[in-house]
Amino acid sequence: MIPKIDVVVQQGNVTAIETDALVVNLFKGVRKPGGATGAVDRALNGAISELIQQGDLDGTLGQTAVIYPRGAIPARRVIVVGLGDAARFDLEGVRKAAAAAAKKARELKAKHVATIVHGAGIGGLDPAEATQAVVEGSLLALYWFPKYQQTPPDPPAFPEKLTIVEFDASKIPALEEGARVGRVVAESVAFTRDLVMEPPNIATPAWLAQRAREMAEEVGLQATVLTDPELEELGMGFILGVAQGSANRPHFVILEHNKDREDLPTMVLVGKGITFDTGGISLKRSQDMWKMKHDMAGAAAVLGAMRAIALLDLPLHVVGLTPFVENMPDGRAYRPADVLRNVRGKTAEIISTDAEGRLILSDALGYAERFHPDAVVDLATLTGSQGIALGHLAAALFSNDDTLAQELLNVGQKVGEWLWRMPLWDEYKELIRSDVAEVKNSGGRKGSLPTSAKFLEHFTEGYPWAHLDIASMVWVDAPKDYRTKGATGYGVRLLVEWLRGRA
Ligand code: BES
Ligand code: MN
Ligand code: ZN
């Protein structure tokens, strides 16, 4: 969760604001600060220039220095945060700088923090977008998950108020709009992180469906939940097959924004929601198996994005499809060599019960056809090989549509959720040819990333589609900028920004 923090925009002069900590900034290599930072420097009789001259501050992105004005201005502390190279500065830099300042303010136990908008003046960024980035970076850096700790270790002292200060009155409306969007987006990312952090004994398919229902009610989305009888009726044999070994029954959540607006373009978001992936009969080794609680991070990202889309009231018809299923070994579990049939009557031979994500997605992708979508994007923690290929820097993108692919690549760059495009060459399909069914669910180690996408492609028909394998992006073992340790909420900001561009 994000601690309760008021975010307000205020027109005024930084040298006049009363606050526990005032955040200003510095680009790398600047010897004589200008703008708001320059005004503070002059009011402090050159204290910032002095830090630069002494070599204690050089403007490296995320670096911070604290100055005590001792009455020279009403602010009780000044935090100078580095912005890095001016030529390379972008919205991701804003988020990182804001995150560094917010964490420093928390460390200093500042209750009221005031900040300028990084990059909106000398940086040349759009004021609304830069403000959104400041709010996202600040709030997301302060995320924590204390739910199951009676006394959280070293309880952090969170700021209670964040004031965004701007001297130029004409920019205020843009800043207010940016702050509003930033708040909605940050809280939606936190909503997703919370779902992923939740332990799998609590976050069962039924529990997640209930959370989705409550969220839908709160923000005004239409919600439908399919359970065993409906899934059987519809013939969702892939979801039912994977679910066979678990006492926790599958729940397929369908959320809709602008459900009855036939005039609007229809976009479908699909998320893999395996609530715990043991591998099933093709059991995973026990080392690190606990991390497989995050195998529903794709679905959690879709839910978070749907939340933001509803609150921002985007003029689009958006459908979120999130099948929640647990993959367990059991006397009733599905097994290697089984043949399953999906919602569209297509078949797959099971080679590994640990290649379960592509199965539940393929039922959802088949189900997506009934909405006659203008585009379908799925997010899934699908393969270990995605992280082997790209590390923690980028998710793998596969698409049958160059325009859609390029849109997503551009948006990923903008929001700092990078993507790298991978091939869907037909030659890969030979690796998943089956002797008894249309395809098999594993083609072995070689090419395991592209063959997983080829498998999905077999079950997508008649719409532009993109598949994002986000396996290595949804969890970090150590905090990094505004990504706190554990769940990152990857994909929420990507989907929201992509759809804002389509609206
Ligand atoms: N959920 C895993 C993929 C995964 C691994 C995500 C590590 C995050 C971190 C997925 O269901 C899986 O088990 N994939 C197998 C597929 C193989 C059996 C064809 C894999 O990638 O090893
Ligand atoms: Mn698996
Ligand atoms: Zn999985």
Coordinates of C-alpha atoms and ligand atoms in Angstrom, one line a residue:
M1 CA 0.0 0.0 0.0
I2 CA 0.9 3.6 -0.4
P3 CA 0.8 5.6 2.9
K4 CA -1.9 8.3 3.1
I5 CA -0.3 11.4 1.5
D6 CA -2.1 14.5 0.4
V7 CA -0.9 15.8 -2.9
V8 CA -1.5 19.4 -3.7
V9 CA -0.4 21.9 -6.3
Q10 CA 0.4 25.4 -5.1
Q11 CA 1.3 28.5 -7.0
G12 CA 4.1 30.4 -5.3
N13 CA 7.8 31.0 -4.8
V14 CA 10.0 28.2 -3.4
T15 CA 11.9 30.7 -1.3
A16 CA 8.7 31.6 0.6
I17 CA 7.2 28.1 1.2
E18 CA 7.0 26.7 4.7
T19 CA 7.8 23.0 4.7
D20 CA 9.9 20.4 6.5
A21 CA 11.8 19.6 3.3
L22 CA 11.9 21.6 0.0
V23 CA 13.1 19.6 -3.0
V24 CA 15.0 21.4 -5.7
N25 CA 17.3 19.8 -8.4
L26 CA 20.5 20.0 -10.3
F27 CA 21.6 18.7 -13.7
K28 CA 25.0 17.1 -14.0
G29 CA 27.8 19.4 -14.7
V30 CA 26.0 22.6 -13.8
R31 CA 28.3 24.9 -11.8
K32 CA 25.8 27.8 -11.3
P33 CA 22.2 26.6 -10.7
G34 CA 19.4 28.5 -12.4
G35 CA 15.6 28.5 -12.1
A36 CA 14.0 27.6 -8.8
T37 CA 17.3 26.0 -7.6
G38 CA 19.1 29.2 -8.4
A39 CA 16.6 31.2 -6.5
V40 CA 17.1 29.0 -3.4
D41 CA 20.9 29.1 -3.9
R42 CA 20.8 32.9 -3.8
A43 CA 18.5 33.0 -0.8
L44 CA 20.9 30.7 1.0
N45 CA 23.9 32.9 0.1
G46 CA 25.3 30.3 -2.4
A47 CA 25.0 27.2 -0.2
I48 CA 24.2 25.0 -3.2
S49 CA 27.0 26.5 -5.3
E50 CA 29.3 25.8 -2.4
L51 CA 28.4 22.1 -2.3
I52 CA 29.1 21.9 -6.0
Q53 CA 32.5 23.7 -5.7
Q54 CA 33.5 21.4 -2.8
G55 CA 32.7 18.4 -5.0
D56 CA 30.0 17.1 -2.6
L57 CA 27.3 17.4 -5.3
D58 CA 27.6 16.8 -9.0
G59 CA 24.1 16.3 -10.2
T60 CA 24.3 12.5 -10.8
L61 CA 20.7 11.2 -11.3
G62 CA 19.3 10.2 -7.9
Q63 CA 22.0 11.7 -5.8
T64 CA 20.8 13.8 -2.9
A65 CA 22.3 16.5 -0.6
V66 CA 20.6 18.1 2.4
I67 CA 21.1 21.7 3.4
Y68 CA 19.8 23.4 6.6
P69 CA 18.7 27.0 5.8
R70 CA 18.7 28.1 9.5
G71 CA 16.0 30.7 8.9
A72 CA 17.3 32.1 5.6
I73 CA 14.1 30.7 4.0
P74 CA 11.0 29.3 5.7
A75 CA 11.8 25.7 4.5
R76 CA 13.4 23.7 7.4
R77 CA 15.5 21.6 5.0
V78 CA 16.5 21.8 1.4
I79 CA 17.0 18.5 -0.5
V80 CA 18.9 18.9 -3.7
V81 CA 18.4 15.9 -6.0
G82 CA 20.5 15.2 -9.1
L83 CA 18.9 14.9 -12.5
G84 CA 21.8 13.4 -14.5
D85 CA 22.7 14.6 -18.0
A86 CA 20.4 17.3 -19.3
A87 CA 20.7 16.0 -22.8
R88 CA 19.4 12.5 -21.8
F89 CA 16.8 13.6 -19.3
D90 CA 13.3 12.2 -19.7
L91 CA 10.2 11.3 -17.7
E92 CA 11.9 8.2 -16.3
G93 CA 14.6 10.6 -15.0
V94 CA 11.8 12.6 -13.3
R95 CA 10.4 9.5 -11.7
K96 CA 13.8 8.4 -10.4
A97 CA 14.7 11.8 -9.1
A98 CA 11.4 12.1 -7.3
A99 CA 11.8 8.7 -5.8
A100 CA 15.2 9.5 -4.5
A101 CA 13.9 12.7 -2.9
A102 CA 10.9 11.0 -1.4
K103 CA 13.0 8.3 0.2
K104 CA 15.4 11.0 1.6
A105 CA 12.5 12.9 3.0
R106 CA 11.1 9.8 4.7
E107 CA 14.6 9.1 6.2
L108 CA 14.6 12.7 7.5
K109 CA 11.1 12.1 8.9
A110 CA 9.8 15.2 7.1
K111 CA 6.0 15.3 7.5
H112 CA 5.4 18.0 4.9
V113 CA 7.5 17.8 1.7
A114 CA 7.4 20.5 -1.1
T115 CA 8.9 19.9 -4.5
I116 CA 9.4 21.7 -7.8
V117 CA 8.5 19.7 -11.0
H118 CA 11.7 18.2 -12.3
G119 CA 12.3 18.9 -16.0
A120 CA 9.3 21.2 -16.5
G121 CA 11.4 24.4 -16.6
I122 CA 14.9 24.1 -18.0
G123 CA 14.4 20.4 -18.9
G124 CA 11.7 21.2 -21.5
L125 CA 9.3 18.3 -20.6
D126 CA 5.6 18.7 -20.8
P127 CA 4.5 20.2 -17.5
A128 CA 1.5 17.8 -17.0
E129 CA 3.5 14.7 -17.9
A130 CA 6.4 15.8 -15.7
T131 CA 4.1 16.4 -12.8
Q132 CA 2.5 13.0 -13.3
A133 CA 5.9 11.5 -13.2
V134 CA 6.8 13.4 -10.0
V135 CA 3.7 12.0 -8.3
E136 CA 4.3 8.5 -9.6
G137 CA 7.9 8.4 -8.6
S138 CA 7.3 9.8 -5.1
L139 CA 4.3 7.7 -4.2
L140 CA 5.6 4.4 -5.7
A141 CA 9.0 4.8 -3.9
L142 CA 7.1 4.9 -0.6
Y143 CA 5.1 1.7 -1.2
W144 CA 5.2 -0.9 1.5
F145 CA 3.3 -4.1 2.5
P146 CA 3.0 -4.2 6.3
K147 CA -0.3 -6.2 6.3
Y148 CA 1.0 -9.3 8.0
Q149 CA 3.4 -7.7 10.5
Q150 CA 2.1 -6.6 13.9
T151 CA 5.1 -4.4 14.3
P152 CA 6.7 -3.7 10.9
P153 CA 10.5 -3.8 11.2
D154 CA 11.8 -0.2 11.6
P155 CA 8.4 1.5 10.8
P156 CA 9.2 4.3 8.4
A157 CA 8.0 7.8 9.1
F158 CA 6.0 8.7 6.0
P159 CA 5.4 12.2 4.7
E160 CA 1.8 13.3 5.1
K161 CA 1.7 16.0 2.5
L162 CA 3.4 16.6 -0.8
T163 CA 3.1 20.1 -2.2
I164 CA 4.1 20.7 -5.8
V165 CA 5.2 24.3 -6.1
E166 CA 5.2 26.3 -9.4
F167 CA 5.9 30.0 -9.8
D168 CA 4.2 30.3 -13.2
A169 CA 0.5 30.7 -12.6
S170 CA -0.3 29.7 -16.2
K171 CA 1.1 26.2 -15.7
I172 CA -1.1 25.5 -12.6
P173 CA -4.0 23.8 -14.4
A174 CA -1.6 21.5 -16.3
L175 CA 0.1 20.6 -13.1
E176 CA -3.2 19.9 -11.3
E177 CA -4.2 17.6 -14.2
G178 CA -0.8 15.8 -14.1
A179 CA -1.1 15.4 -10.3
R180 CA -4.5 13.9 -10.6
V181 CA -3.5 11.4 -13.3
G182 CA -0.3 10.5 -11.4
R183 CA -2.2 9.8 -8.2
V184 CA -4.7 7.5 -10.0
V185 CA -1.9 5.7 -11.8
A186 CA 0.3 5.3 -8.7
E187 CA -2.5 4.0 -6.6
S188 CA -3.5 1.5 -9.4
V189 CA 0.1 0.3 -9.5
A190 CA 0.1 -0.1 -5.7
F191 CA -3.2 -2.0 -6.0
T192 CA -1.4 -4.4 -8.4
R193 CA 1.6 -4.7 -6.1
D194 CA -0.6 -5.5 -3.2
L195 CA -2.3 -8.4 -5.0
V196 CA 1.1 -9.8 -6.1
M197 CA 2.6 -9.5 -2.6
E198 CA -0.4 -11.3 -1.0
P199 CA 0.5 -14.9 0.0
P200 CA -1.0 -17.7 -2.1
N201 CA -2.9 -19.3 0.7
I202 CA -4.9 -16.1 0.9
A203 CA -4.8 -15.0 -2.7
T204 CA -6.7 -18.0 -4.1
P205 CA -8.7 -17.7 -7.3
A206 CA -11.9 -17.1 -5.3
W207 CA -10.2 -14.4 -3.2
L208 CA -8.8 -12.6 -6.2
A209 CA -12.1 -12.7 -8.0
Q210 CA -13.7 -11.2 -4.9
R211 CA -11.1 -8.4 -4.8
A212 CA -11.7 -7.7 -8.5
R213 CA -15.4 -7.5 -7.9
E214 CA -15.0 -5.1 -5.0
M215 CA -12.6 -2.9 -7.0
A216 CA -15.1 -2.9 -10.0
E217 CA -17.9 -1.8 -7.7
E218 CA -15.7 1.0 -6.3
V219 CA -14.6 2.5 -9.6
G220 CA -17.7 1.6 -11.7
L221 CA -16.7 -1.3 -13.9
Q222 CA -19.0 -4.1 -15.0
A223 CA -17.8 -7.4 -13.4
T224 CA -18.7 -11.0 -14.4
V225 CA -17.0 -14.0 -12.7
L226 CA -17.2 -17.5 -14.4
T227 CA -16.8 -20.5 -12.1
D228 CA -16.8 -24.3 -12.8
P229 CA -20.4 -24.6 -14.2
E230 CA -20.0 -21.7 -16.7
L231 CA -16.4 -22.7 -17.6
E232 CA -17.8 -26.2 -18.4
E233 CA -20.7 -24.8 -20.3
L234 CA -18.4 -22.7 -22.4
G235 CA -16.0 -25.5 -23.0
M236 CA -12.9 -23.9 -21.4
G237 CA -11.0 -27.1 -21.3
F238 CA -7.6 -25.5 -21.0
I239 CA -8.5 -23.6 -17.8
L240 CA -10.3 -26.6 -16.4
G241 CA -7.4 -28.9 -17.2
V242 CA -4.9 -26.8 -15.4
A243 CA -7.3 -26.4 -12.5
Q244 CA -8.0 -30.1 -12.1
G245 CA -5.3 -30.7 -9.4
S246 CA -6.3 -27.9 -7.1
A247 CA -8.9 -27.8 -4.4
N248 CA -9.1 -24.0 -5.0
R249 CA -11.5 -23.8 -8.0
P250 CA -10.8 -21.5 -11.0
H251 CA -12.4 -18.1 -11.3
F252 CA -12.4 -16.3 -14.6
V253 CA -12.9 -12.5 -14.1
I254 CA -14.3 -10.4 -16.9
L255 CA -14.2 -6.6 -16.3
E256 CA -15.7 -4.1 -18.7
H257 CA -15.4 -0.3 -19.0
N258 CA -18.0 1.4 -21.2
K259 CA -19.7 -2.0 -21.7
D260 CA -22.7 -0.8 -23.8
R261 CA -20.9 1.8 -25.9
E262 CA -20.8 0.2 -29.3
D263 CA -19.6 3.4 -30.9
L264 CA -16.2 3.1 -29.1
P265 CA -13.2 1.0 -30.2
T266 CA -12.9 -2.2 -28.2
M267 CA -9.6 -3.1 -26.6
V268 CA -9.1 -6.4 -24.7
L269 CA -6.5 -6.9 -22.0
V270 CA -5.6 -10.4 -21.0
G271 CA -3.5 -11.4 -17.9
K272 CA -2.1 -14.7 -16.7
G273 CA -3.5 -15.4 -13.3
I274 CA -1.8 -18.5 -11.9
T275 CA -2.2 -18.0 -8.2
F276 CA 0.6 -20.5 -7.5
D277 CA 2.6 -22.4 -9.9
T278 CA 4.1 -25.6 -8.5
G279 CA 4.6 -27.0 -12.0
G280 CA 1.9 -29.6 -11.3
I281 CA 2.9 -33.2 -12.1
S282 CA 5.9 -31.8 -13.9
L283 CA 6.8 -30.5 -10.5
K284 CA 9.2 -27.6 -10.1
R285 CA 12.3 -27.9 -7.8
S286 CA 11.6 -26.5 -4.3
Q287 CA 14.4 -23.9 -4.5
D288 CA 12.7 -20.5 -5.0
M289 CA 9.4 -22.1 -5.6
W290 CA 7.9 -19.6 -3.2
K291 CA 8.4 -16.9 -5.8
M292 CA 5.7 -18.6 -7.9
K293 CA 3.2 -16.6 -5.9
H294 CA 3.9 -13.9 -8.4
D295 CA 2.7 -16.0 -11.4
M296 CA -0.5 -14.0 -11.3
A297 CA 1.3 -10.7 -11.9
G298 CA 0.0 -10.4 -15.5
A299 CA -3.6 -10.6 -14.3
A300 CA -2.9 -8.3 -11.4
A301 CA -1.5 -5.7 -13.8
V302 CA -4.6 -6.0 -16.0
L303 CA -6.8 -5.4 -12.9
G304 CA -4.7 -2.4 -11.9
A305 CA -4.9 -1.0 -15.4
M306 CA -8.7 -1.5 -15.5
R307 CA -9.0 0.4 -12.2
A308 CA -7.0 3.4 -13.7
I309 CA -8.9 3.3 -17.0
A310 CA -12.3 3.5 -15.1
L311 CA -11.1 6.3 -12.8
L312 CA -9.7 8.3 -15.8
D313 CA -12.9 7.4 -17.7
L314 CA -11.1 6.8 -21.0
P315 CA -13.4 7.0 -24.0
L316 CA -12.8 3.4 -25.1
H317 CA -14.6 0.1 -24.6
V318 CA -12.0 -1.9 -22.6
V319 CA -12.4 -5.5 -21.5
G320 CA -10.1 -7.1 -18.9
L321 CA -9.9 -10.9 -19.0
T322 CA -8.2 -12.5 -16.0
P323 CA -8.4 -16.3 -15.5
F324 CA -7.3 -17.2 -11.9
V325 CA -6.2 -20.8 -11.6
E326 CA -3.9 -22.7 -9.2
N327 CA -1.4 -25.2 -10.7
M328 CA -1.1 -28.2 -8.3
P329 CA 0.0 -31.8 -8.4
D330 CA -2.7 -34.2 -7.2
G331 CA -4.5 -37.5 -7.8
R332 CA -6.9 -35.6 -10.1
A333 CA -4.3 -33.3 -11.7
Y334 CA -3.9 -33.1 -15.4
R335 CA -0.8 -35.0 -16.7
P336 CA 1.7 -35.0 -19.5
A337 CA 0.3 -36.7 -22.6
D338 CA -3.2 -35.5 -21.9
V339 CA -5.0 -33.8 -24.8
L340 CA -7.1 -30.8 -23.9
R341 CA -9.7 -28.8 -26.0
N342 CA -10.1 -25.0 -25.6
V343 CA -13.1 -22.7 -25.8
R344 CA -12.8 -22.5 -29.6
G345 CA -12.6 -26.3 -29.9
K346 CA -8.8 -26.2 -30.7
T347 CA -6.6 -28.9 -29.1
A348 CA -3.3 -29.2 -27.4
E349 CA -1.2 -32.1 -26.2
I350 CA 0.4 -31.6 -22.8
I351 CA 4.1 -32.3 -22.7
S352 CA 4.7 -30.4 -19.5
T353 CA 2.1 -29.5 -16.9
D354 CA 4.5 -26.7 -16.0
A355 CA 3.7 -24.9 -19.3
E356 CA 0.3 -24.0 -17.8
G357 CA 0.3 -20.3 -18.4
R358 CA -0.1 -20.6 -22.2
L359 CA -3.0 -22.9 -21.7
I360 CA -5.2 -20.7 -19.5
L361 CA -4.2 -17.7 -21.7
S362 CA -5.3 -19.6 -24.8
D363 CA -8.8 -20.1 -23.4
A364 CA -9.0 -16.3 -22.6
L365 CA -7.6 -15.4 -26.1
G366 CA -10.2 -17.6 -27.7
Y367 CA -12.9 -16.0 -25.5
A368 CA -11.7 -12.6 -26.6
E369 CA -13.0 -13.2 -30.1
R370 CA -16.6 -12.6 -29.0
F371 CA -15.8 -8.9 -28.3
H372 CA -14.6 -8.3 -31.9
P373 CA -11.7 -6.4 -30.5
D374 CA -9.7 -3.7 -32.3
A375 CA -6.6 -5.0 -30.4
V376 CA -5.8 -7.6 -27.8
V377 CA -2.8 -7.4 -25.5
D378 CA -1.9 -10.2 -23.1
L379 CA 0.6 -10.0 -20.2
A380 CA 2.1 -13.1 -18.7
T381 CA 4.9 -14.4 -16.5
L382 CA 5.2 -17.1 -19.2
T383 CA 8.7 -18.4 -19.4
G384 CA 12.0 -18.5 -17.5
S385 CA 13.8 -17.9 -20.8
Q386 CA 12.4 -14.4 -21.1
G387 CA 14.6 -13.4 -18.2
I388 CA 17.5 -15.4 -19.5
A389 CA 17.3 -13.5 -22.8
L390 CA 16.6 -10.0 -21.5
G391 CA 17.5 -9.9 -17.8
H392 CA 15.6 -7.5 -15.7
L393 CA 15.7 -4.7 -18.3
A394 CA 12.9 -5.4 -20.7
A395 CA 9.9 -7.7 -21.3
A396 CA 9.6 -9.7 -24.5
L397 CA 7.1 -8.4 -27.0
F398 CA 5.6 -10.6 -29.7
S399 CA 3.0 -9.3 -32.1
N400 CA 1.2 -10.1 -35.4
D401 CA 0.7 -6.4 -36.1
D402 CA 3.6 -4.0 -36.7
T403 CA 1.6 -0.8 -35.8
L404 CA 0.5 -2.2 -32.5
A405 CA 4.0 -3.5 -31.8
Q406 CA 5.5 0.0 -32.5
E407 CA 3.0 1.7 -30.3
L408 CA 3.8 -0.5 -27.4
L409 CA 7.5 -0.2 -27.9
N410 CA 7.2 3.6 -27.9
V411 CA 4.9 3.7 -24.8
G412 CA 7.2 1.3 -22.9
Q413 CA 10.2 3.6 -23.5
K414 CA 8.1 6.6 -22.3
V415 CA 6.8 5.0 -19.1
G416 CA 10.1 3.2 -18.3
E417 CA 8.6 -0.2 -18.8
W418 CA 10.8 -1.4 -21.6
L419 CA 9.9 -3.9 -24.2
W420 CA 12.0 -5.7 -26.8
R421 CA 10.5 -7.3 -29.9
M422 CA 11.0 -10.9 -30.6
P423 CA 10.2 -13.0 -33.7
L424 CA 7.1 -15.0 -34.4
W425 CA 8.7 -16.8 -37.4
D426 CA 6.5 -19.7 -38.7
E427 CA 9.6 -22.0 -38.6
Y428 CA 9.2 -22.0 -34.8
K429 CA 5.9 -23.7 -35.1
E430 CA 7.6 -26.9 -36.2
L431 CA 9.0 -27.2 -32.6
I432 CA 5.5 -27.4 -31.2
R433 CA 3.9 -29.8 -33.8
S434 CA 2.1 -32.7 -32.1
D435 CA 1.4 -36.2 -33.4
V436 CA -1.9 -36.4 -31.6
A437 CA -3.2 -32.8 -31.3
E438 CA -2.9 -29.5 -33.2
V439 CA 0.0 -28.3 -31.1
K440 CA 1.9 -29.4 -28.0
N441 CA 2.4 -27.1 -25.1
S442 CA 6.2 -27.3 -24.9
G443 CA 8.8 -27.5 -27.6
G444 CA 11.7 -28.1 -25.3
R445 CA 14.5 -25.8 -24.1
K446 CA 15.7 -24.4 -27.4
G447 CA 13.6 -21.5 -28.4
S448 CA 11.3 -21.9 -25.4
L449 CA 10.5 -18.1 -25.5
P450 CA 9.4 -17.8 -29.1
T451 CA 7.7 -21.2 -29.1
S452 CA 5.5 -20.2 -26.1
A453 CA 4.4 -17.2 -28.2
K454 CA 3.8 -19.4 -31.3
F455 CA 1.6 -21.6 -29.1
L456 CA -0.5 -18.6 -28.1
E457 CA -0.7 -17.4 -31.7
H458 CA -2.4 -20.7 -32.7
F459 CA -5.3 -19.7 -30.4
T460 CA -5.6 -16.0 -31.5
E461 CA -7.8 -15.3 -34.5
G462 CA -9.0 -12.3 -36.4
Y463 CA -7.6 -9.4 -34.3
P464 CA -4.3 -7.5 -33.9
W465 CA -2.6 -9.1 -31.0
A466 CA 0.5 -8.5 -28.8
H467 CA 1.9 -10.9 -26.2
L468 CA 4.1 -9.5 -23.5
D469 CA 6.2 -12.1 -21.6
I470 CA 6.9 -10.1 -18.4
A471 CA 8.3 -13.0 -16.3
S472 CA 11.5 -11.2 -15.2
M473 CA 9.9 -7.7 -14.7
V474 CA 7.3 -8.3 -12.1
W475 CA 9.5 -8.9 -9.1
V476 CA 12.8 -7.3 -7.8
D477 CA 15.0 -8.8 -5.2
A478 CA 16.3 -5.4 -4.1
P479 CA 14.7 -2.0 -4.3
K480 CA 15.6 0.1 -7.4
D481 CA 14.5 3.7 -7.7
Y482 CA 10.7 3.7 -7.4
R483 CA 10.5 0.0 -7.6
T484 CA 10.3 -1.3 -4.0
K485 CA 11.6 -4.8 -3.1
G486 CA 9.1 -7.5 -4.2
A487 CA 6.3 -6.8 -6.6
T488 CA 6.9 -4.0 -9.1
G489 CA 3.4 -3.6 -10.7
Y490 CA 5.0 -3.8 -14.1
G491 CA 2.6 -3.3 -17.0
V492 CA 0.0 -1.1 -15.3
R493 CA 1.6 2.1 -16.5
L494 CA 2.3 0.7 -19.9
L495 CA -1.3 -0.4 -20.5
V496 CA -2.8 2.8 -19.2
E497 CA -0.5 5.1 -21.2
W498 CA -1.0 2.9 -24.3
L499 CA -4.8 3.3 -24.0
R500 CA -4.6 7.0 -23.2
G501 CA -2.9 7.3 -26.5
R502 CA -5.7 5.3 -28.2
A503 CA -8.5 7.3 -26.6
Ligands
BES1 N1 5.5 -19.3 -14.4 C1 6.5 -20.0 -15.1 C2 7.6 -19.1 -15.7 C3 8.4 -18.3 -14.8 C4 9.6 -18.8 -14.3 C5 8.0 -17.0 -14.4 C6 10.4 -18.1 -13.5 C7 8.8 -16.3 -13.5 C8 10.0 -16.8 -13.1 C9 5.9 -20.8 -16.2 O1 4.7 -21.4 -16.0 C10 6.8 -22.0 -16.5 O2 6.9 -22.8 -15.7 N2 7.5 -22.0 -17.7 C11 8.3 -23.1 -18.1 C12 7.8 -23.6 -19.4 C13 8.5 -24.9 -19.9 C14 8.0 -26.0 -19.0 C15 8.1 -25.1 -21.3 C16 9.7 -22.5 -18.2 O3 9.9 -21.4 -18.7 O4 10.6 -23.2 -17.7
MN2 MN 4.8 -23.3 -15.0
ZN3 ZN 3.5 -20.3 -14.6

